[in-house]
Coordinates of C-alpha atoms and ligand atoms in Angstrom, one line a residue:
M1 CA 0.0 0.0 0.0
D2 CA 1.2 3.7 -0.8
S3 CA 2.4 5.5 2.2
P4 CA -0.5 7.1 4.2
S5 CA -1.7 10.5 3.0
K6 CA -1.8 13.2 5.5
I7 CA -5.5 14.0 4.3
R8 CA -7.7 11.4 5.7
I9 CA -11.2 11.4 3.9
N10 CA -14.3 9.1 3.4
Q11 CA -12.8 7.6 0.1
L12 CA -16.3 7.1 -1.3
G13 CA -17.2 10.5 -0.9
Y14 CA -19.7 12.9 1.0
A15 CA -23.3 13.7 0.8
P16 CA -24.2 17.4 0.4
H17 CA -26.6 17.8 3.3
L18 CA -24.6 15.7 5.9
P19 CA -21.5 16.9 7.7
Q20 CA -18.5 16.5 5.6
R21 CA -15.7 15.6 8.1
V22 CA -12.0 15.1 7.0
T23 CA -9.2 14.6 9.3
V24 CA -5.7 16.1 8.5
L25 CA -2.4 15.5 10.0
T26 CA -1.1 19.2 9.6
N27 CA -1.5 22.4 11.5
G28 CA -2.5 24.1 8.3
P29 CA -2.9 25.6 5.9
L30 CA -5.4 23.4 4.3
I31 CA -6.8 24.7 1.0
L32 CA -10.0 23.5 -0.5
R33 CA -10.3 23.8 -4.4
D34 CA -13.0 23.3 -7.1
E35 CA -12.2 20.7 -9.8
H36 CA -10.6 23.3 -11.9
G37 CA -8.1 24.3 -9.2
G38 CA -9.9 27.5 -8.0
E39 CA -9.6 28.2 -4.3
I40 CA -12.8 27.8 -2.4
R41 CA -11.5 28.1 1.0
R42 CA -8.6 28.3 3.0
F43 CA -8.0 27.1 6.7
D44 CA -4.7 28.9 7.8
H45 CA -4.6 27.7 11.3
L46 CA -6.0 24.3 12.2
S47 CA -6.1 23.3 15.9
P48 CA -5.0 19.7 15.9
Q49 CA -5.9 17.6 18.9
W50 CA -4.1 14.5 20.4
D51 CA -5.7 11.3 19.2
E52 CA -4.7 8.7 21.7
A53 CA -5.8 5.6 19.6
S54 CA -3.4 6.6 16.6
G55 CA -0.6 8.4 18.8
E56 CA -0.9 11.4 16.7
Q57 CA -2.1 15.1 16.5
V58 CA -5.0 15.5 14.1
A59 CA -7.1 18.1 13.1
A60 CA -10.9 17.6 12.2
V61 CA -12.4 20.0 9.5
T62 CA -15.8 20.0 8.5
L63 CA -16.4 21.3 4.8
H64 CA -19.8 22.6 3.7
L65 CA -20.0 21.7 0.0
S66 CA -23.6 21.7 -1.2
A67 CA -22.9 21.1 -4.7
P68 CA -22.1 17.5 -5.9
G69 CA -18.8 17.4 -7.7
T70 CA -15.1 16.8 -7.5
Y71 CA -13.0 18.9 -5.3
F72 CA -9.4 18.9 -4.0
L73 CA -7.9 19.3 -0.7
E74 CA -4.3 20.6 -0.4
A75 CA -2.2 20.2 2.5
A76 CA 1.4 19.5 3.5
D77 CA 2.5 19.2 -0.2
E78 CA -0.2 16.7 -0.8
R79 CA -3.3 17.2 -3.1
R80 CA -6.2 14.7 -2.5
K81 CA -9.3 14.5 -4.5
I82 CA -12.7 14.3 -2.7
T83 CA -16.3 14.1 -4.1
V84 CA -19.7 15.1 -3.1
H85 CA -22.4 13.1 -4.5
K86 CA -26.2 12.8 -3.8
E87 CA -25.9 9.1 -2.9
P88 CA -22.4 8.4 -2.4
W89 CA -22.9 5.2 -0.3
R90 CA -25.6 3.3 -2.1
D91 CA -23.0 1.3 -4.2
V92 CA -20.9 0.3 -1.2
T93 CA -24.1 -0.7 0.9
D94 CA -25.4 -2.8 -2.0
A95 CA -21.9 -4.4 -2.4
L96 CA -21.7 -5.1 1.4
I97 CA -25.0 -7.1 1.0
K98 CA -23.7 -8.8 -2.1
G99 CA -20.7 -9.8 -0.1
L100 CA -22.9 -12.2 1.7
Y101 CA -23.9 -13.6 -1.5
Y102 CA -20.2 -14.6 -2.1
Q103 CA -20.2 -16.3 1.1
R104 CA -22.9 -18.6 0.1
C105 CA -22.3 -22.3 0.8
G106 CA -23.8 -25.4 -0.8
C107 CA -24.4 -23.9 -4.2
A108 CA -22.6 -23.0 -7.2
L109 CA -21.8 -19.3 -7.6
E110 CA -22.5 -18.8 -11.3
A111 CA -20.6 -16.4 -13.5
I112 CA -23.6 -14.3 -14.4
H113 CA -23.9 -13.3 -10.6
A114 CA -20.4 -13.8 -9.3
G115 CA -18.0 -12.9 -12.4
A116 CA -14.5 -13.9 -12.1
Y117 CA -15.4 -15.2 -8.5
A118 CA -17.6 -18.0 -9.8
H119 CA -17.0 -21.4 -8.3
P120 CA -18.8 -25.0 -8.2
A121 CA -20.9 -26.0 -5.2
C122 CA -19.1 -26.6 -1.9
H123 CA -19.8 -28.5 1.2
T124 CA -22.7 -30.7 -0.1
A125 CA -21.9 -34.0 1.8
P126 CA -24.1 -34.9 4.6
A127 CA -22.8 -33.8 8.1
V128 CA -22.1 -36.0 11.0
D129 CA -23.2 -35.6 14.5
W130 CA -20.0 -35.0 16.6
E131 CA -21.7 -36.8 19.7
D132 CA -23.2 -39.8 17.8
R133 CA -21.1 -40.4 14.6
N134 CA -23.8 -42.8 13.3
V135 CA -26.1 -39.9 12.8
R136 CA -25.8 -38.1 9.4
K137 CA -28.0 -35.4 8.2
K138 CA -28.0 -33.5 5.1
V139 CA -27.6 -29.7 6.2
I140 CA -26.9 -27.6 3.1
G141 CA -26.6 -23.9 2.5
G142 CA -26.0 -20.9 4.8
W143 CA -23.0 -18.5 4.5
H144 CA -19.5 -19.3 5.2
D145 CA -18.9 -17.4 8.3
A146 CA -15.9 -15.5 7.5
G147 CA -12.5 -16.1 6.1
D148 CA -12.9 -19.8 7.2
Y149 CA -15.7 -22.4 5.9
G150 CA -17.3 -22.9 9.2
K151 CA -20.9 -22.1 9.6
Y152 CA -22.0 -20.9 13.2
V153 CA -25.5 -20.4 14.4
G154 CA -25.3 -17.4 16.7
P155 CA -23.2 -15.2 14.6
G156 CA -25.5 -16.2 11.5
A157 CA -28.6 -15.3 13.5
V158 CA -27.2 -11.9 14.4
T159 CA -26.2 -11.2 10.9
V160 CA -29.6 -12.0 9.6
A161 CA -31.1 -9.7 12.5
H162 CA -28.9 -6.7 11.3
L163 CA -30.3 -7.2 7.8
L164 CA -33.8 -7.6 8.7
Y165 CA -33.9 -4.5 11.0
A166 CA -32.1 -2.5 8.2
F167 CA -34.8 -3.5 6.0
M168 CA -37.7 -2.8 8.4
L169 CA -36.2 0.5 9.5
F170 CA -34.6 1.8 6.3
P171 CA -36.1 -0.1 3.3
S172 CA -35.3 2.6 0.8
G173 CA -31.6 2.6 1.7
C174 CA -31.1 -1.2 1.1
S175 CA -33.6 -2.6 -1.4
D176 CA -31.5 -2.4 -4.7
P177 CA -31.4 -5.4 -6.9
L178 CA -28.2 -7.1 -6.4
N179 CA -27.9 -9.6 -9.3
I180 CA -28.2 -12.8 -7.2
P181 CA -30.1 -15.8 -8.4
E182 CA -33.4 -14.7 -6.8
S183 CA -33.3 -11.3 -8.3
G184 CA -36.5 -10.2 -9.9
N185 CA -38.8 -12.7 -7.8
G186 CA -40.8 -9.7 -6.3
V187 CA -39.0 -9.9 -3.0
P188 CA -36.2 -7.4 -2.2
D189 CA -32.7 -8.9 -2.6
I190 CA -31.7 -8.0 0.9
L191 CA -34.5 -10.4 2.0
N192 CA -33.7 -12.9 -0.7
E193 CA -30.1 -13.0 0.5
A194 CA -31.1 -13.3 4.3
R195 CA -33.4 -16.1 3.5
Y196 CA -30.5 -18.1 2.1
E197 CA -29.1 -18.0 5.8
L198 CA -32.6 -18.7 7.3
E199 CA -33.1 -21.8 5.3
W200 CA -29.7 -23.1 6.7
L201 CA -30.5 -22.0 10.0
L202 CA -33.9 -24.0 10.1
Q203 CA -31.9 -27.3 9.3
M204 CA -29.6 -26.6 12.4
Q205 CA -32.3 -27.5 14.9
R206 CA -32.2 -31.0 16.8
A207 CA -35.4 -32.9 17.1
D208 CA -35.8 -31.7 20.6
G209 CA -35.9 -27.9 19.7
A210 CA -32.2 -27.0 20.5
F211 CA -29.8 -25.6 18.1
H212 CA -26.5 -27.1 17.2
H213 CA -23.8 -24.3 18.1
K214 CA -22.1 -24.8 14.7
L215 CA -21.4 -26.9 11.6
T216 CA -17.6 -27.0 10.9
K217 CA -14.9 -29.5 10.3
A218 CA -12.7 -30.3 13.3
R219 CA -10.0 -28.0 12.0
F220 CA -9.8 -25.0 9.7
A221 CA -9.1 -25.8 6.1
P222 CA -5.9 -24.6 4.4
F223 CA -6.1 -21.8 2.0
I224 CA -8.0 -23.7 -0.7
M225 CA -11.3 -22.9 -2.6
P226 CA -14.4 -24.0 -0.9
Q227 CA -15.3 -26.8 -3.3
E228 CA -11.8 -28.3 -2.6
D229 CA -12.6 -28.6 1.1
R230 CA -14.0 -32.0 1.3
E231 CA -13.3 -33.2 4.8
T232 CA -16.1 -34.2 7.1
E233 CA -18.2 -31.4 8.5
Y234 CA -19.7 -32.0 12.1
L235 CA -23.0 -30.9 13.7
M236 CA -21.4 -29.8 16.9
P237 CA -23.1 -30.0 20.4
V238 CA -26.0 -27.6 21.1
S239 CA -25.7 -24.6 23.1
S240 CA -28.4 -22.2 25.0
C241 CA -26.9 -19.2 23.4
A242 CA -27.1 -20.6 19.7
T243 CA -30.6 -21.9 20.6
G244 CA -31.7 -18.4 22.1
A245 CA -30.1 -16.4 19.2
A246 CA -31.9 -18.9 16.6
C247 CA -35.0 -18.6 18.3
A248 CA -35.1 -14.7 18.3
C249 CA -33.9 -14.4 14.6
L250 CA -36.6 -16.8 13.4
A251 CA -39.3 -15.2 15.3
L252 CA -38.3 -11.9 13.9
A253 CA -38.1 -13.4 10.5
S254 CA -41.4 -14.8 10.7
R255 CA -42.9 -11.2 11.0
V256 CA -40.6 -9.9 8.2
Y257 CA -41.4 -12.6 5.5
R258 CA -45.1 -13.0 6.3
A259 CA -46.1 -10.4 3.8
F260 CA -43.9 -12.4 1.2
D261 CA -44.4 -16.0 1.8
A262 CA -46.7 -17.0 4.9
P263 CA -45.8 -20.6 4.9
F264 CA -42.2 -19.9 5.3
A265 CA -43.0 -17.5 7.9
N266 CA -45.1 -20.1 9.8
R267 CA -42.3 -22.6 9.4
M268 CA -39.9 -20.1 11.2
L269 CA -42.3 -19.2 14.1
L270 CA -42.9 -23.0 14.8
S271 CA -39.1 -23.6 14.9
A272 CA -38.7 -20.5 17.2
L273 CA -41.4 -21.8 19.5
R274 CA -39.8 -25.2 19.7
A275 CA -36.7 -23.5 20.5
W276 CA -38.3 -21.4 23.3
D277 CA -39.8 -24.6 24.8
W278 CA -36.4 -26.2 24.9
L279 CA -34.9 -23.2 26.6
G280 CA -37.8 -23.3 29.1
R281 CA -37.0 -27.0 29.8
N282 CA -33.3 -26.0 30.2
P283 CA -33.3 -22.9 32.3
A284 CA -29.5 -23.4 33.0
F285 CA -26.8 -21.9 30.8
V286 CA -25.6 -24.7 28.3
P287 CA -22.3 -23.3 27.3
F288 CA -20.3 -24.4 24.3
Q289 CA -16.8 -25.2 24.4
N290 CA -14.9 -26.8 21.5
P291 CA -14.7 -30.6 22.1
E292 CA -11.3 -32.2 22.3
G293 CA -9.8 -32.4 19.0
V294 CA -11.7 -29.3 17.5
R295 CA -10.1 -26.2 16.7
T296 CA -12.5 -24.1 14.6
G297 CA -14.2 -20.9 15.9
Q298 CA -15.6 -21.4 19.5
Y299 CA -17.7 -18.3 19.9
G300 CA -17.9 -19.0 23.5
D301 CA -20.1 -16.8 25.5
R302 CA -20.1 -16.5 29.3
S303 CA -24.0 -16.0 29.6
D304 CA -27.2 -16.7 27.7
A305 CA -29.1 -14.1 29.6
D306 CA -29.1 -11.7 26.6
E307 CA -30.0 -14.4 24.1
R308 CA -33.0 -15.3 26.2
F309 CA -34.1 -11.7 26.6
W310 CA -33.7 -11.1 22.9
A311 CA -35.8 -14.4 22.1
A312 CA -38.6 -13.3 24.6
C313 CA -38.8 -10.0 23.0
E314 CA -39.1 -11.3 19.4
L315 CA -41.6 -13.9 20.4
F316 CA -43.6 -11.2 22.1
A317 CA -43.5 -9.1 18.9
A318 CA -44.4 -12.2 16.9
T319 CA -47.3 -13.6 19.0
G320 CA -48.4 -10.8 21.4
E321 CA -48.5 -13.5 24.1
A322 CA -48.2 -12.4 27.7
R323 CA -45.9 -15.3 28.6
F324 CA -43.3 -13.6 26.3
R325 CA -43.6 -10.2 27.7
E326 CA -43.4 -11.5 31.1
A327 CA -40.3 -13.4 30.4
A328 CA -38.9 -10.4 28.6
E329 CA -39.6 -8.1 31.5
A330 CA -38.2 -10.6 34.1
S331 CA -35.1 -10.8 31.8
Y332 CA -34.7 -7.0 31.5
A333 CA -35.2 -6.7 35.3
R334 CA -32.1 -8.8 35.9
G335 CA -30.0 -6.1 33.9
Q336 CA -29.4 -6.0 30.0
Q337 CA -26.8 -4.2 28.0
L338 CA -29.2 -2.6 25.6
T339 CA -26.8 -1.1 23.3
Q340 CA -24.7 -4.1 22.2
F341 CA -25.4 -5.7 18.8
G342 CA -22.6 -8.2 18.3
W343 CA -22.6 -11.9 18.5
A344 CA -21.5 -12.1 22.0
N345 CA -24.0 -9.7 23.4
V346 CA -27.4 -9.4 21.7
G347 CA -29.2 -7.3 24.4
G348 CA -29.3 -4.5 21.8
L349 CA -31.4 -6.4 19.5
G350 CA -33.9 -7.1 22.1
A351 CA -34.1 -3.4 22.8
L352 CA -34.2 -2.6 19.1
C353 CA -37.3 -5.0 18.8
C354 CA -39.2 -3.3 21.8
L355 CA -38.5 0.1 20.8
F356 CA -39.0 0.1 17.0
D357 CA -41.2 -2.9 16.4
V358 CA -43.4 -3.5 19.4
K359 CA -43.1 0.4 20.3
E360 CA -45.9 1.6 22.9
K361 CA -47.5 -1.7 23.0
A362 CA -44.6 -3.0 24.7
G363 CA -45.7 -1.1 27.9
D364 CA -44.3 0.7 30.7
I365 CA -41.3 -1.5 31.2
L366 CA -40.3 -2.8 27.8
Y367 CA -41.1 0.6 26.2
A368 CA -41.1 3.7 28.6
A369 CA -38.5 2.3 31.0
L370 CA -36.3 0.5 28.5
K371 CA -36.1 3.6 26.2
K372 CA -34.9 5.8 29.0
D373 CA -32.3 3.1 30.0
F374 CA -31.4 2.9 26.2
L375 CA -30.9 6.6 25.7
E376 CA -28.7 6.8 28.8
Q377 CA -26.5 3.7 27.6
S378 CA -26.1 5.1 24.3
E379 CA -24.7 8.4 25.6
A380 CA -21.3 6.8 26.3
Y381 CA -20.7 6.3 22.6
L382 CA -21.1 10.1 21.9
A383 CA -18.7 10.8 24.6
L384 CA -16.1 8.5 23.0
S385 CA -16.3 9.8 19.6
Q386 CA -16.0 13.3 21.0
K387 CA -12.8 12.3 22.7
S388 CA -11.3 10.9 19.6
G389 CA -9.4 12.9 17.0
Y390 CA -11.2 11.0 14.2
G391 CA -14.4 10.9 16.0
T392 CA -14.0 7.2 16.4
A393 CA -16.4 5.8 19.1
L394 CA -14.0 3.4 20.6
D395 CA -11.8 3.4 23.6
P396 CA -8.3 3.1 22.5
A397 CA -7.9 0.2 24.8
H398 CA -10.6 -1.6 23.2
Y399 CA -9.2 -2.1 19.7
V400 CA -10.2 -5.9 19.8
W401 CA -10.2 -8.6 17.2
G402 CA -12.8 -7.2 14.7
S403 CA -12.7 -3.7 16.2
I404 CA -15.1 -2.9 13.3
L405 CA -17.8 -4.6 15.2
P406 CA -17.8 -2.3 18.3
I407 CA -17.4 0.6 16.1
M408 CA -20.4 -0.3 13.8
S409 CA -22.3 -1.5 16.8
H410 CA -21.9 1.8 18.5
A411 CA -22.9 3.7 15.4
M412 CA -26.0 1.7 15.4
A413 CA -26.6 2.6 19.0
M414 CA -26.3 6.3 18.1
I415 CA -28.5 5.9 15.1
L416 CA -31.3 4.5 17.2
N417 CA -30.8 7.2 19.7
A418 CA -31.1 10.0 16.8
L419 CA -34.2 8.2 15.6
I420 CA -35.9 8.4 18.9
T421 CA -34.6 11.9 20.0
G422 CA -34.1 13.6 16.7
R423 CA -30.6 14.6 18.0
E424 CA -28.2 15.6 15.2
D425 CA -25.1 15.2 17.3
M426 CA -25.9 11.6 17.7
R427 CA -26.7 11.3 13.9
D428 CA -23.4 13.2 13.0
A429 CA -21.4 11.0 15.5
A430 CA -22.9 7.9 13.6
L431 CA -21.8 9.2 10.4
L432 CA -18.3 9.6 11.7
Q433 CA -18.0 5.8 12.2
W434 CA -19.0 5.2 8.6
H435 CA -16.3 7.6 7.5
Y436 CA -13.9 5.7 9.7
A437 CA -15.0 2.4 7.9
L438 CA -14.4 4.1 4.5
G439 CA -11.0 5.6 5.0
M440 CA -11.0 8.5 7.5
N441 CA -9.0 6.6 9.9
A442 CA -5.3 6.3 11.2
L443 CA -4.4 3.7 8.6
D444 CA -5.8 5.8 5.6
T445 CA -7.6 2.7 4.6
C446 CA -10.9 2.0 3.3
F447 CA -11.9 -1.5 5.0
V448 CA -14.2 -2.5 2.4
T449 CA -12.5 -4.7 -0.3
G450 CA -12.9 -3.3 -3.8
F451 CA -14.0 0.1 -2.8
G452 CA -12.0 3.4 -2.6
E453 CA -8.6 4.5 -3.7
K454 CA -6.8 2.7 -1.0
S455 CA -8.7 -0.3 0.4
V456 CA -7.8 -3.6 1.9
L457 CA -6.1 -5.8 -0.6
H458 CA -5.1 -9.1 1.2
P459 CA -7.8 -9.9 3.6
H460 CA -7.8 -13.4 5.5
H461 CA -10.3 -15.0 3.3
R462 CA -9.8 -18.3 1.8
P463 CA -11.5 -17.7 -1.6
S464 CA -9.8 -14.4 -2.0
G465 CA -6.3 -16.2 -1.3
A466 CA -7.0 -19.3 -3.2
D467 CA -8.7 -18.2 -6.4
D468 CA -6.5 -16.9 -9.5
V469 CA -8.0 -13.5 -9.3
E470 CA -5.7 -10.8 -7.9
A471 CA -8.3 -8.4 -6.4
P472 CA -10.1 -9.9 -3.3
V473 CA -13.7 -10.8 -3.4
P474 CA -15.6 -7.4 -3.3
G475 CA -17.7 -6.0 -0.7
L476 CA -16.2 -7.7 2.3
I477 CA -15.3 -5.6 5.5
S478 CA -12.1 -6.2 7.3
G479 CA -12.1 -6.6 11.0
G480 CA -9.4 -4.0 11.4
P481 CA -6.8 -3.1 14.0
N482 CA -6.7 -5.4 17.0
K483 CA -4.0 -4.7 19.8
R484 CA -6.0 -6.7 22.4
F485 CA -5.5 -10.1 21.1
P486 CA -2.9 -10.1 18.2
Y487 CA -1.0 -13.1 17.1
P488 CA 2.7 -13.5 18.1
A489 CA 3.6 -12.9 14.4
T490 CA 1.6 -9.7 14.3
K491 CA 3.2 -8.5 17.5
E492 CA 6.6 -9.3 16.2
K493 CA 6.0 -7.2 13.0
L494 CA 4.4 -4.2 14.8
G495 CA 6.1 -4.0 18.0
E496 CA 4.9 -2.8 21.5
D497 CA 5.0 1.0 20.1
T498 CA 2.4 0.7 17.3
P499 CA -0.7 2.5 18.7
P500 CA -3.9 0.7 18.7
A501 CA -5.6 2.2 15.7
K502 CA -2.6 1.3 13.7
Y503 CA -2.4 -2.3 14.8
F504 CA -3.1 -3.7 11.5
L505 CA -1.5 -5.8 8.7
D506 CA -3.1 -6.0 5.3
E507 CA -1.7 -9.4 5.0
T508 CA -3.5 -12.7 4.2
P509 CA -2.4 -14.6 7.3
S510 CA -3.2 -12.0 9.8
A511 CA -6.6 -13.4 10.7
D512 CA -6.2 -11.3 13.9
T513 CA -6.6 -8.0 12.2
N514 CA -7.5 -8.5 8.6
E515 CA -10.3 -11.2 8.4
I516 CA -13.7 -10.6 7.1
A517 CA -16.9 -11.9 8.7
I518 CA -20.4 -12.0 7.9
Y519 CA -21.4 -10.1 11.2
W520 CA -19.0 -7.3 10.5
N521 CA -20.5 -6.7 7.1
S522 CA -24.1 -6.7 8.6
P523 CA -23.9 -3.8 11.1
A524 CA -22.1 -1.8 8.4
I525 CA -25.3 -2.6 6.1
F526 CA -27.5 -1.4 8.8
V527 CA -25.4 1.9 9.2
G528 CA -25.3 2.2 5.3
A529 CA -29.0 1.7 4.9
Y530 CA -29.5 4.4 7.5
L531 CA -27.4 6.9 5.7
N532 CA -28.8 6.0 2.3
S533 CA -32.2 6.8 3.7
L534 CA -30.9 10.2 4.6
T535 CA -29.4 11.1 1.6
L536 CA -32.5 10.2 -0.6
K537 CA -34.3 13.2 0.8
Ligands
LIG601 O1 -15.1 -12.6 16.0 C1 -14.4 -13.3 16.8 C2 -13.6 -12.5 17.8 O2 -14.5 -11.8 18.4 C3 -12.8 -13.4 18.6 O3 -12.0 -12.6 19.3 C4 -11.9 -14.3 17.7 C5 -10.8 -15.2 18.4 O4 -11.7 -16.0 19.2 O5 -12.8 -15.1 16.8 C6 -13.5 -14.4 16.0 O6 -14.4 -15.1 15.3 C7 -13.7 -15.9 14.4 C8 -14.2 -17.3 14.6 O7 -13.8 -17.8 15.7 C9 -14.1 -18.2 13.5 N1 -14.4 -17.7 12.1 C10 -13.7 -16.4 11.7 C11 -14.1 -15.5 12.8 C12 -13.7 -13.9 12.6 O8 -12.2 -13.9 12.8
LIG602 ZN1 -19.3 -24.3 1.5

C-alpha cells in the first residue's frame, strides 16, 4: 500500500447535506479547491488535537459543500481528490449485502452473478453428528462465516437480524437489486439473501428444539477454494446461546417474511417456538466449548441471559402473548446491556425489537423504562466519539479482534438514539463511524474490499487467497486493527509501540487484524442503509 496521506477522507465521498468531516495531520494551511483548481476556502490555522488511539496530532475539519462534484484538498505538499455526491454510499451498501452472496455455501456461484469469483458448489456432503457419529444429516446452504468455511448459528442469526432490521427501518436504503439468483422474484434482494441463511438455520435445529452451536470441520481448512474442502463437517453440540439467538432471529424473520411467503413465516415461527420450549425445559446456561480435537471458531459466551431476553422480545412481537412479555420483563429486570449488537451480546437486538417494532404496545417497562435506559446507555458512545481525533467511538484500549464490530455497533446505538430523540449530534457521530470504515482513519484505508482509492487488498479470506483473481472478493469488510489479542507474528512485526488504531496488517495470514466476517458486514449494512435513507431526501 502507498504511504498514508496526511489528508484522511471518506474515500467514497460525502453527501451534500450531511457533515463532511475530513481529518488532516497538519497544523495548516489546508486549501479547498474546486475541480478546476480555483480556491474555495483556506484554513490557515487548524487546531490539531491529540488522538490517543493513533498516537498522533490530528485536526478535524468540516467542509460545507452543497454542490455535488469533484473537489481537491491541499495540505502538507499533498493534494487529494474528494467527491460530493447525492447518494455516495448506495453502491458500497449494495456491495456489502452482495458480499454475503459470495459467502454462500452449498451452491455454485454462477458467473452471471459472481463474475470472476464463480465457483462450483461446496460442502454438499451430509454432516456427521459429533456426539453420535452414526447420525448423518443433510444440512446444506448458509453463509461461510468469515475467512474460514465454518457455519455458526449465533453469529449467523445476528447477521440476519441486522439485515432484517435494516430493511424494516430503512427499506429505501437497502432494497436495490443485487444480481443474485433470486433477483426479480418480487422480494427485495436483501430479504432474498437473508433467506439463504434462514433456510440453513432451520436445518440446524435438533429434534428436541435445541440448536447445534455450529457446523464445521474439526480444523480450519488450508487456503483452498471451498469446493476443494472435502473433509467431514460435523454438527457440533447444542448450546443455549445458539438456541436463544436462533429462536429470536426466526421469530423476527417470521414477521418480516409473512407478507411475502406465509408458509415460510409459519415454519420459522414454529421452529422459534420449539426452541423457546427447549430453553424453558433447560433454564440453566448450556455453554459451548470446542470438544477435544476441535479447533474451529468457538464463539464461547459467558452468559445466555441476553439471548434469552432477545428471544422473549421477538416472540412477544411475533405472537403478542403475555408469557413472552413477562419473560422479557423478567430478563430485563435482571439487567441487560441495551446497546450491544454483536454476536456475544445481543441485548441491543432485544431493545431494538421493543423500541422500534413493538413500540408503545410493549408497555411501561419494555417501552417507557427501556427507552430511558437505552438513551442513557447510548450516551457513552457519543462521549467516546468526542474524545477521539477522528471521532471514532471506541476506547483506545478496546481495539479488539474485529474492532469494526464495536465501532459499527456503537454507530447503530447512536442511530437508534437519533431516531428516538431527533438529535443531530448522535446522527453526526454515527456518520463519523461510517467515515472511519471508508477511509477516514489512522491507516488511511477503506476497510471494504474493492471500494475506495486505497482499500484492503489481502484479507484473510480463503476464496480471495485461493482463487486466481488478484483482487479480493469485493464488498467484504475487514475486522481492522486489533491490539488486544494479536497473534505473536503480528506483535513481532508491529512491536509494542504501534498505537492501537494502527495495529493492523493488510496481509493474508493476519486473521487477527484482517479477516472478514458476515457479522462485520451486517452492522455496516445497517449503518449504510440508514445513511442512504437520509441522502434520498
Ligand atoms: O469474531 C471473533 C472474535 O470476537 C474473537 O476474538 C476471535 C478469536 O476467538 O474469533 C472471532 O471469530 C472468528 C471465529 O472464531 C471463526 N471464524 C472467523 C471469525 C472471525 O475472525
Ligand atoms: Zn461451503
